[in-house]
Structures are given as C-alpha cells and as structure tokens.
Short mmCIF file of C-alpha atoms and ligand atoms in Angstrom, two decimals:
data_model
loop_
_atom_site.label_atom_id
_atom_site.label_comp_id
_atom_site.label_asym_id
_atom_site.label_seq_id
_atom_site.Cartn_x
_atom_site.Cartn_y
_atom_site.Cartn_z
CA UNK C 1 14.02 8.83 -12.41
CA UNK C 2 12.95 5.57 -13.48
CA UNK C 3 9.62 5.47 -14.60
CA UNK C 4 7.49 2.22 -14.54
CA UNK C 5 4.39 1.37 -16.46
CA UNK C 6 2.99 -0.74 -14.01
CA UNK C 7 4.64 -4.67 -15.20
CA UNK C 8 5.85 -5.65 -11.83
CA UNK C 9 7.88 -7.01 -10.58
CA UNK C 10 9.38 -7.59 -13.81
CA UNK C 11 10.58 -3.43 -13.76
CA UNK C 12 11.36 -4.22 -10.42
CA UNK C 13 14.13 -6.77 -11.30
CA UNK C 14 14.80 -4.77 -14.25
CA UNK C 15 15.73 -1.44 -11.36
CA UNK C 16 17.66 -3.75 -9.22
CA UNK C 17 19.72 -5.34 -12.23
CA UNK C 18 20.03 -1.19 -13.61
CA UNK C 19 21.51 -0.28 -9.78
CA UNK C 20 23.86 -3.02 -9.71
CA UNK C 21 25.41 -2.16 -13.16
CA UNK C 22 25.68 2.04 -12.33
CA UNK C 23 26.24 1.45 -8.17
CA UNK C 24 29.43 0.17 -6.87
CA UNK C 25 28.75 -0.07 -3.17
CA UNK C 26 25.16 -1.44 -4.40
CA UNK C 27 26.93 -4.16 -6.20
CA UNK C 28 29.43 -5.07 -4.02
CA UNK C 29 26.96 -5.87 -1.41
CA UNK C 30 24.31 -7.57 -3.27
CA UNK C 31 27.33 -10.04 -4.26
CA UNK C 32 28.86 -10.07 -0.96
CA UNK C 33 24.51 -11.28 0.19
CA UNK C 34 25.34 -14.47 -2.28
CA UNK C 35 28.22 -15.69 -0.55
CA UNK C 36 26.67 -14.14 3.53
CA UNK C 37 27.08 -17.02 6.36
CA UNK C 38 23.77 -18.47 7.73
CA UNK C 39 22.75 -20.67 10.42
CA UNK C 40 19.82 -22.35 11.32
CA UNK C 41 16.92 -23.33 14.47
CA UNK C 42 14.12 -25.07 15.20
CA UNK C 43 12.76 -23.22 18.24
CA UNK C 44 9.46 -24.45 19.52
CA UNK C 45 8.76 -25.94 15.94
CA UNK C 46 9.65 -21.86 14.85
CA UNK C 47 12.69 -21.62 12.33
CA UNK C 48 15.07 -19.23 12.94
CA UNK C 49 17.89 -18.39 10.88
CA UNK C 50 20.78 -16.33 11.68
CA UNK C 51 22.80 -13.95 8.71
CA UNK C 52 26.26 -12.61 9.31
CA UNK C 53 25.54 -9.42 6.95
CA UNK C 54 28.62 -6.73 8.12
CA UNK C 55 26.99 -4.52 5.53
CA UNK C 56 24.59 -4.13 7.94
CA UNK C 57 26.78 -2.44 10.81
CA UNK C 58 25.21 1.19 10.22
CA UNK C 59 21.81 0.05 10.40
CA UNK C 60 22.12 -1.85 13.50
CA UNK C 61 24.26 -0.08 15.20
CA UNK C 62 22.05 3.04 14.01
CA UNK C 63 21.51 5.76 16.67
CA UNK C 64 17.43 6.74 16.59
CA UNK C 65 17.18 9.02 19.37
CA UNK C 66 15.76 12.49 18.65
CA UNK C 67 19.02 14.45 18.92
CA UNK C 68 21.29 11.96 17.20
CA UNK C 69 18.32 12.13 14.00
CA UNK C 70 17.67 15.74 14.10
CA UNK C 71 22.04 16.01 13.66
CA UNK C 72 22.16 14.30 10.98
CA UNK C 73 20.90 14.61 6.87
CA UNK C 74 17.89 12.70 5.89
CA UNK C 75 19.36 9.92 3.91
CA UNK C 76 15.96 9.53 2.64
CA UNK C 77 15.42 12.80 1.58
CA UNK C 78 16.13 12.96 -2.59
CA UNK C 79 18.44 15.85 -1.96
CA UNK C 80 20.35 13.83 0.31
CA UNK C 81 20.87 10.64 -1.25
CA UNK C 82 23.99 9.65 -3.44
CA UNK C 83 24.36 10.45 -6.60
CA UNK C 84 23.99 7.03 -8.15
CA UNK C 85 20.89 6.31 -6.28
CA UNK C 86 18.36 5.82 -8.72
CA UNK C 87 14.06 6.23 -7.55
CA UNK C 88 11.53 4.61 -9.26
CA UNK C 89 8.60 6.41 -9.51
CA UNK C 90 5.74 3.95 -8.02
CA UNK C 91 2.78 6.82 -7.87
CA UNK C 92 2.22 10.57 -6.59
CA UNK C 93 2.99 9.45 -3.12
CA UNK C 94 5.75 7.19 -3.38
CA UNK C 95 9.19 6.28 -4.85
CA UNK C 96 11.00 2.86 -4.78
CA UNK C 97 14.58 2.97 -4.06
CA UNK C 98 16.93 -0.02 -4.34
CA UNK C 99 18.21 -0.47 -0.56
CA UNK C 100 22.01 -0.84 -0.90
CA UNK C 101 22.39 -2.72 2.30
CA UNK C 102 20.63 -5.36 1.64
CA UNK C 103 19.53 -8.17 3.71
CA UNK C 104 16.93 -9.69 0.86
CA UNK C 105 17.82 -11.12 -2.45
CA UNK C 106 15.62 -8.51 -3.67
CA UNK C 107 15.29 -5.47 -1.12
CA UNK C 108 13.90 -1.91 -1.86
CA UNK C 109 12.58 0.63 0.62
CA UNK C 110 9.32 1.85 -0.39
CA UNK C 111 9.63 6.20 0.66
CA UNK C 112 7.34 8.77 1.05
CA UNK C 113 8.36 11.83 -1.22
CA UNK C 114 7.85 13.93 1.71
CA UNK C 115 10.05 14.31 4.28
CA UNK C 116 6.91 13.37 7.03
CA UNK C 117 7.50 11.20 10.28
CA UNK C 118 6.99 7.43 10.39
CA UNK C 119 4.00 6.73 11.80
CA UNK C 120 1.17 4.37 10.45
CA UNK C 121 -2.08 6.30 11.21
CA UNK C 122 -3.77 6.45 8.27
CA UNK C 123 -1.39 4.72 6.05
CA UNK C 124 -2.16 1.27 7.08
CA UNK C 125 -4.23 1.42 3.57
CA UNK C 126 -1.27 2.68 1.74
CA UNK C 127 0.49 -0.61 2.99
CA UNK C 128 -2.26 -3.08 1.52
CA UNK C 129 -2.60 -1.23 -1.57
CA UNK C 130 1.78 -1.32 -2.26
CA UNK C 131 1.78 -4.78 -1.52
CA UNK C 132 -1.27 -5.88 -4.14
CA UNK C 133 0.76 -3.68 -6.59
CA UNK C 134 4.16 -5.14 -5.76
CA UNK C 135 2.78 -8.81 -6.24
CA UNK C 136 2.71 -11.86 -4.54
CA UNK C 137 6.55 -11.85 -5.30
CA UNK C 138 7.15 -9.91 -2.20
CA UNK C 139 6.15 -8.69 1.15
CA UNK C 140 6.01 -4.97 2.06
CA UNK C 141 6.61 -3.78 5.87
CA UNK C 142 6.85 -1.36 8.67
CA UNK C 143 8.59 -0.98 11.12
CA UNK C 144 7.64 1.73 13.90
CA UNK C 145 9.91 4.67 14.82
CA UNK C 146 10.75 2.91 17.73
CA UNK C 147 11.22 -0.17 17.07
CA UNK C 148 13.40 -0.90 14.01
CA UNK C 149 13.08 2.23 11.65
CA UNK C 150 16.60 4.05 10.73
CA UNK C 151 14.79 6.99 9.72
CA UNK C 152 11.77 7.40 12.34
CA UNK C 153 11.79 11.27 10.72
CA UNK C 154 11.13 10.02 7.22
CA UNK C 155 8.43 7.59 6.24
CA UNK C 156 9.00 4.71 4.59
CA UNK C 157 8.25 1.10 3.68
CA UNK C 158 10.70 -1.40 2.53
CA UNK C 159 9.97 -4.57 0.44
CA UNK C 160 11.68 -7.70 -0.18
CA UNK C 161 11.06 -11.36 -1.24
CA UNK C 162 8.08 -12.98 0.27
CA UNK C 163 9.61 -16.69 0.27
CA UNK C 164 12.43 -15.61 2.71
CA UNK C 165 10.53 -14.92 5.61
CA UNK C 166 10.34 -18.60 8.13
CA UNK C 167 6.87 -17.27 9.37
CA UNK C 168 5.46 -16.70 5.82
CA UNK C 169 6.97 -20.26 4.99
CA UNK C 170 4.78 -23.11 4.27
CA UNK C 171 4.66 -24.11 7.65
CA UNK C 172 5.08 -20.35 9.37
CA UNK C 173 1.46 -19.91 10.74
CA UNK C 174 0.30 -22.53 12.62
CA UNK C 175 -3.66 -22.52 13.97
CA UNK C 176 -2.79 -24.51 17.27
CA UNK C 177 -0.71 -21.43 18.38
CA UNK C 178 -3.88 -19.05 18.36
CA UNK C 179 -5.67 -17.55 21.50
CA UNK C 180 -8.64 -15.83 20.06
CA UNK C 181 -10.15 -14.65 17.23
CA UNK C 182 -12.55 -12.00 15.69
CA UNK C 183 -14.37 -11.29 12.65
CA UNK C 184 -15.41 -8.05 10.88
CA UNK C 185 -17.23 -8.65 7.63
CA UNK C 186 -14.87 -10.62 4.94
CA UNK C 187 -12.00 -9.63 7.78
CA UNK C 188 -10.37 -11.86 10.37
CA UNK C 189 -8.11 -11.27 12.88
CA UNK C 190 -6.08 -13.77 15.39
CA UNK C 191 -4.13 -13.24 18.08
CA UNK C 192 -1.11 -16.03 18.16
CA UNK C 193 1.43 -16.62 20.46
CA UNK C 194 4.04 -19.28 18.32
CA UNK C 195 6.46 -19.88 21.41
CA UNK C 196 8.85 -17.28 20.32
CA UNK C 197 6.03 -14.13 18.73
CA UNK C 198 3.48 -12.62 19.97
CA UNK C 199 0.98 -11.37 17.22
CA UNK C 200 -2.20 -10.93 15.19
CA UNK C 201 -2.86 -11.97 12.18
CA UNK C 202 -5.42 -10.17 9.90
CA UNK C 203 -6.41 -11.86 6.54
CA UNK C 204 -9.05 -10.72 4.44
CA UNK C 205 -9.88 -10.95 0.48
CA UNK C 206 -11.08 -7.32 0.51
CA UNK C 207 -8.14 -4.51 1.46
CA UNK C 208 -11.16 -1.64 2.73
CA UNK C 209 -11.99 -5.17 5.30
CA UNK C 210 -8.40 -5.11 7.14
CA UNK C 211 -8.23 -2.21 6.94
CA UNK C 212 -10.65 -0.94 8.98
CA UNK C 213 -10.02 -4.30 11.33
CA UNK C 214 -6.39 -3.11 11.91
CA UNK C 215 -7.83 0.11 12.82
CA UNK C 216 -10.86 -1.43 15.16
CA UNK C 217 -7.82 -3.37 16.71
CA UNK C 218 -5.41 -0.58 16.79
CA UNK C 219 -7.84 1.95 18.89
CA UNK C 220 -8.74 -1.08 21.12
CA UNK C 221 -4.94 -2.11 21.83
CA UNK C 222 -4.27 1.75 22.48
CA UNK C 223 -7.77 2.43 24.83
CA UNK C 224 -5.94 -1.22 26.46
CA UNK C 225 -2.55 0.25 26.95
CA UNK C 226 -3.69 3.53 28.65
CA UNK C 227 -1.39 5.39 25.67
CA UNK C 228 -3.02 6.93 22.93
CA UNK C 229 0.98 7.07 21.33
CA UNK C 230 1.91 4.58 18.24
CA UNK C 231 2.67 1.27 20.18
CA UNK C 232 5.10 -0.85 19.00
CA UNK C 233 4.65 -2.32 16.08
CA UNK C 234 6.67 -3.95 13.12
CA UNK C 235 3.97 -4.65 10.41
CA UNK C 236 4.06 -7.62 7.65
CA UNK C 237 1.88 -7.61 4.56
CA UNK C 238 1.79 -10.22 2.05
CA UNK C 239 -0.67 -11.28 -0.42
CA UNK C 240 -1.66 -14.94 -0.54
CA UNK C 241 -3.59 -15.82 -4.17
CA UNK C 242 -6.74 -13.17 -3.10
CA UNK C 243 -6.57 -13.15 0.42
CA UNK C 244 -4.36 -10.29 1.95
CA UNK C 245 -2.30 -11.39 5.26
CA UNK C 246 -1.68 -8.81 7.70
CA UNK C 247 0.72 -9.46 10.72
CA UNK C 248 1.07 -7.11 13.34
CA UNK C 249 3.83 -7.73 15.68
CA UNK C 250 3.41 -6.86 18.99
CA UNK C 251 6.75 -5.58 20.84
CA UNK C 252 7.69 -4.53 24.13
CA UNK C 253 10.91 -2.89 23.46
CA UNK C 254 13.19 -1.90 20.69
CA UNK C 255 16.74 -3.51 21.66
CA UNK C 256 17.55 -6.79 23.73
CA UNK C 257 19.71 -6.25 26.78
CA UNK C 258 22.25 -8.26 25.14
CA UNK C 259 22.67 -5.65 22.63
CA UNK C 260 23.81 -3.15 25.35
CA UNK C 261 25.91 -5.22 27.57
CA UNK C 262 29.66 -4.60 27.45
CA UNK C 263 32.19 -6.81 26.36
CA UNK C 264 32.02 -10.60 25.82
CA UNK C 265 28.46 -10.55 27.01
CA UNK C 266 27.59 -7.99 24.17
CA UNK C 267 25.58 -8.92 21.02
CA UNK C 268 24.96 -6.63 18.29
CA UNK C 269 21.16 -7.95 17.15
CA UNK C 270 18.58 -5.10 16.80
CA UNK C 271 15.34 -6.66 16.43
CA UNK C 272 12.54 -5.24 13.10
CA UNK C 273 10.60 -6.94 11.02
CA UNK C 274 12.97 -9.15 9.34
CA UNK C 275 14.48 -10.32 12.45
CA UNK C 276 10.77 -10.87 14.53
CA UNK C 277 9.69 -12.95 11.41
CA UNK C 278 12.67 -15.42 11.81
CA UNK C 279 15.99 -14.06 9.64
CA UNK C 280 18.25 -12.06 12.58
CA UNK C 281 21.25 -10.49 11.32
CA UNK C 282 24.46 -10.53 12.92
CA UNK C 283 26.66 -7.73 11.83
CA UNK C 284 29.68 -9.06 13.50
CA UNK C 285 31.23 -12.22 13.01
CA UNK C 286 31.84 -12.74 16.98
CA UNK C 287 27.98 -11.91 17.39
CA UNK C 288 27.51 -14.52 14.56
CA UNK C 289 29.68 -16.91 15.97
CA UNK C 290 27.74 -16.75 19.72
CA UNK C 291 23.81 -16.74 19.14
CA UNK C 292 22.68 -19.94 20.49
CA UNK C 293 18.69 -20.71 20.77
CA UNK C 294 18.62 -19.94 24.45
CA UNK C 295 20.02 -16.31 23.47
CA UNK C 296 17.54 -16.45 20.64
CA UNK C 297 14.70 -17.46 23.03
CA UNK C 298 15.51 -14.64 25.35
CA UNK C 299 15.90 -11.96 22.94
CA UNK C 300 12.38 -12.58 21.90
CA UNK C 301 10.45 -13.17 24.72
CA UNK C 302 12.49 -9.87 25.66
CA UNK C 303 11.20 -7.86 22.85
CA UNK C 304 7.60 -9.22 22.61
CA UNK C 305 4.72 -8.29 24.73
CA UNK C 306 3.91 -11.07 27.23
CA UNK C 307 0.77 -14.02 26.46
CA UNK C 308 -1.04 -12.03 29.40
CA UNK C 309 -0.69 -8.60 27.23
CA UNK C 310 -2.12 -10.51 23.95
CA UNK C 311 -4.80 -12.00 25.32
CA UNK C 312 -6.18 -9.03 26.53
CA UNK C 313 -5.66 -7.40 23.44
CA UNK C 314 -8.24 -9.49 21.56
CA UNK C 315 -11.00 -7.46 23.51
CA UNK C 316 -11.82 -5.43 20.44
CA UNK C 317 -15.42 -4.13 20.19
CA UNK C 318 -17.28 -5.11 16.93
ZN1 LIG U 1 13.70 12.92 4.65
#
C-alpha cells in the first residue's frame, strides 16, 4: 500500500510515476495516451473533441447488465485486482488506484474499500470532500450504475485533470444558456441547456451548502419523475479558487442507438462523464474515422433529457 501524508497532488504524481515504472500494461498505455489521435468541434459554440483510445475497448464495449456483472470477479475488489496494482491509501473509506486505461493525462479511480453498490445517496458529501482534498489540479466524478459505471456493483469515483474537460474550460459555462435558477443559503443552483447538455450547475463556497442543495434538488427531480430509483446521473465536481462547482448531468439513456446498430451504421461511443463534458472516445479507428457533428449532435440530444424535462426540474421547494 502506498501511504500518503496528505501533499497532494504532488504523492499523486509521485503514485502515477511509481505505477508506470512497476506496471507494464500501465505504461504502455499511458505512452500509447501521448501519441492517441484527436479531433475537434465547435457545436453550438460547445467544443467537442473526439479520442481514438483502443485501450479503451473493454470499457466501452463493457457489458453492465445484472447477470453479465454478477458472472464475473470484481475487478475492483483488492482481492481481485492484479498483482502490480498498487492502492493508495486516501482515508478509512477510500483507496486511490491508478486507472490503467486511461483516458486522462492523469487518471485514477477513487474506490470504496467495500465491495457496496454504486449509488450516490448519501455520498454526494464524500464527492465534495475528495475533490477539496485532491486539489484544484483535478476533477472527481460519478457516473451512475446505469449510465457509464463498469462496475455498478462496486462504488467508486474516478479523478483526472481538471483542464481537460471543454465544459470546465475557460469558456465551458456560459450564463446565456441558463433557464432558471435557485438559491439555498451560500448555495446556487442552475439549470442550463448549452445546445448539446442538459444540466445543473451547483456552486457554492461552503461544501455542507451543495450539499444539501443537490439533495433538495435530487428529492425534487425524483418526486418530478414519479421514480423514487437513482435517475441518471453522471456527476462533475471541481473546485474553482473557494467556490466548489457541482454539475449534475441529466441523462435519458445510457447508450446512443448508433452504438447498437449493425454494421457500417454502428458506432462504438458509450456516453459518461468524460464524454457528456466534451472528450468522446472512439475505441475503434473506423468509429474514429466516422463521427461527424451531426452524429455528435444526435448522440447527445439522444442521451440527455429534453429542455421540457429541465425546466420542470427547477421546481425545487426551498
Ligand atoms: Zn468489488
């Protein structure tokens, strides 16, 4: 076990740099990431890159139904994981593991030592208090067991380099894209629809503040819904100098139609969190090679609840 004394993310660096020396496979793909394809749009003033990452294949291509996870090992699980996989011991609750598929310059998944189902009731304050101890280096996320998570039997965050992400560029946000707003104490939340997402954004100073907003909007978005099941959520945290940035992404389904058409009309793109916030990966070069915007558009205004949905979601009671 590593053990950290709390200096990150310089230990953080320190881990990845320690996997890369002992971890072939790690390596290899970490220096396959430096030389990975990209390419690049502007889509309603949104940009949207595209990664060719074939390391990816398993995770994509991953099969997250409840027989197909209950067949297999945990890969999560300590007992289960390779012998050169290395955890970093980031408190009682939590390890830090280097993810050796990575997608990130920097990528770790952040896992529960237990082996306890992904679901984010009652660890929404878990994710705000990782992501002030992981620094403003990087940006900690969920994604729900249905929409994005390989293992929806084990939870887990995973972390990565905040300057990455398009939508927590510069110029990812922008305020003439929002459709209400609501305040609770030192806590804001807005709902935004950016042309290509559909989401809220909740910012506060004070982590106890979003907190409870996500859960005031959480209930309401459930009571909304009819279903008192996890919706559908991929979940971005950042920190911003003191403020704390929350965006909850709002999704109607897991996996495009694209991705389960047959033959030439087939694309292999299975939106999360990294995809939704503007870097979709491509594990096949013929998938690469295809994506145009208008597929682009349509994946996401697939996957996303519609502007009717969001706006009706802002009818949280204060
Ligand atoms: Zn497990």
């Amino acid at each position: 076990m590593f053990k950290p004394d709390g200096k990150y993310p310089i230990e953080l660096h320190s881990f990845l740099a320690e996997q890369n020396k002992t971890w072939e496979l790690c390596r290899s793909n970490y220096d396959a990431l430096k030389r990975v394809l990209t390419k690049e749009f502007t889509i309603d003033g949104n940009i949207v890159r595209v990664q060719f990452n074939p390391a990816r294949l398993t995770s994509t291509s991953a099969k997250v139904d409840s027989a197909s996870i209950t067949a297999r090992k945990c890969f999560l699980c300590r007992e289960n994981r390779p012998p050169e996989q290395n955890d970093f011991h980031l408190d009682e609750q939590f390890y830090v593991l280097v993810n050796p598929f990575p997608i990130f310059p920097e990528h770790f998944t952040v896992t529960l030592k237990d082996h306890l189902p992904q679901e984010i009731g009652g660890r929404i304050k878990e994710l705000l208090r990782i992501t002030s101890e992981l620094t403003a280096e990087y940006i900690v996320f969920y994604n729900g067991p249905k929409c994005g998570a390989s293992a929806p039997d084990h939870f887990h965050f995973q972390a990565g380099n905040k300057d990455f992400l398009p939508l927590f560029g510069a110029d990812g946000i922008k305020s003439e894209n929002i459709l209400w707003s609501k305040q609770f104490q030192s806590a804001s939340a807005k709902g935004i629809d950016d042309g290509l997402r559909k989401f809220v954004l909740i910012e506060s100073p004070d982590r106890a503040d979003a907190e409870e907003l996500f859960v005031l909007f959480d209930s309401a978005y459930r009571r909304h819904r009819k279903d008192s099941a996890e919706p559908l959520y991929n979940l971005v945290c950042a920190k911003e100098g003191e403020a704390y940035k929350l965006v909850v992404l709002l999704r109607a389904k897991h996996r495009p139609g694209y991705y389960f058409a047959e033959g030439p009309e087939q694309v292999l793109l299975s939106p999360a969190s990294v995809d939704v916030c503007g870097v979709c990966i491509t594990p096949r070069e013929e998938d690469f090679n295809k994506v145009n915007e208008v597929m682009l558009k349509n994946i996401f205004s697939e996957v996303f609840i519609s502007r009717e949905e969001l706006i009706s979601s802002g009818e949280i009671k204060i």
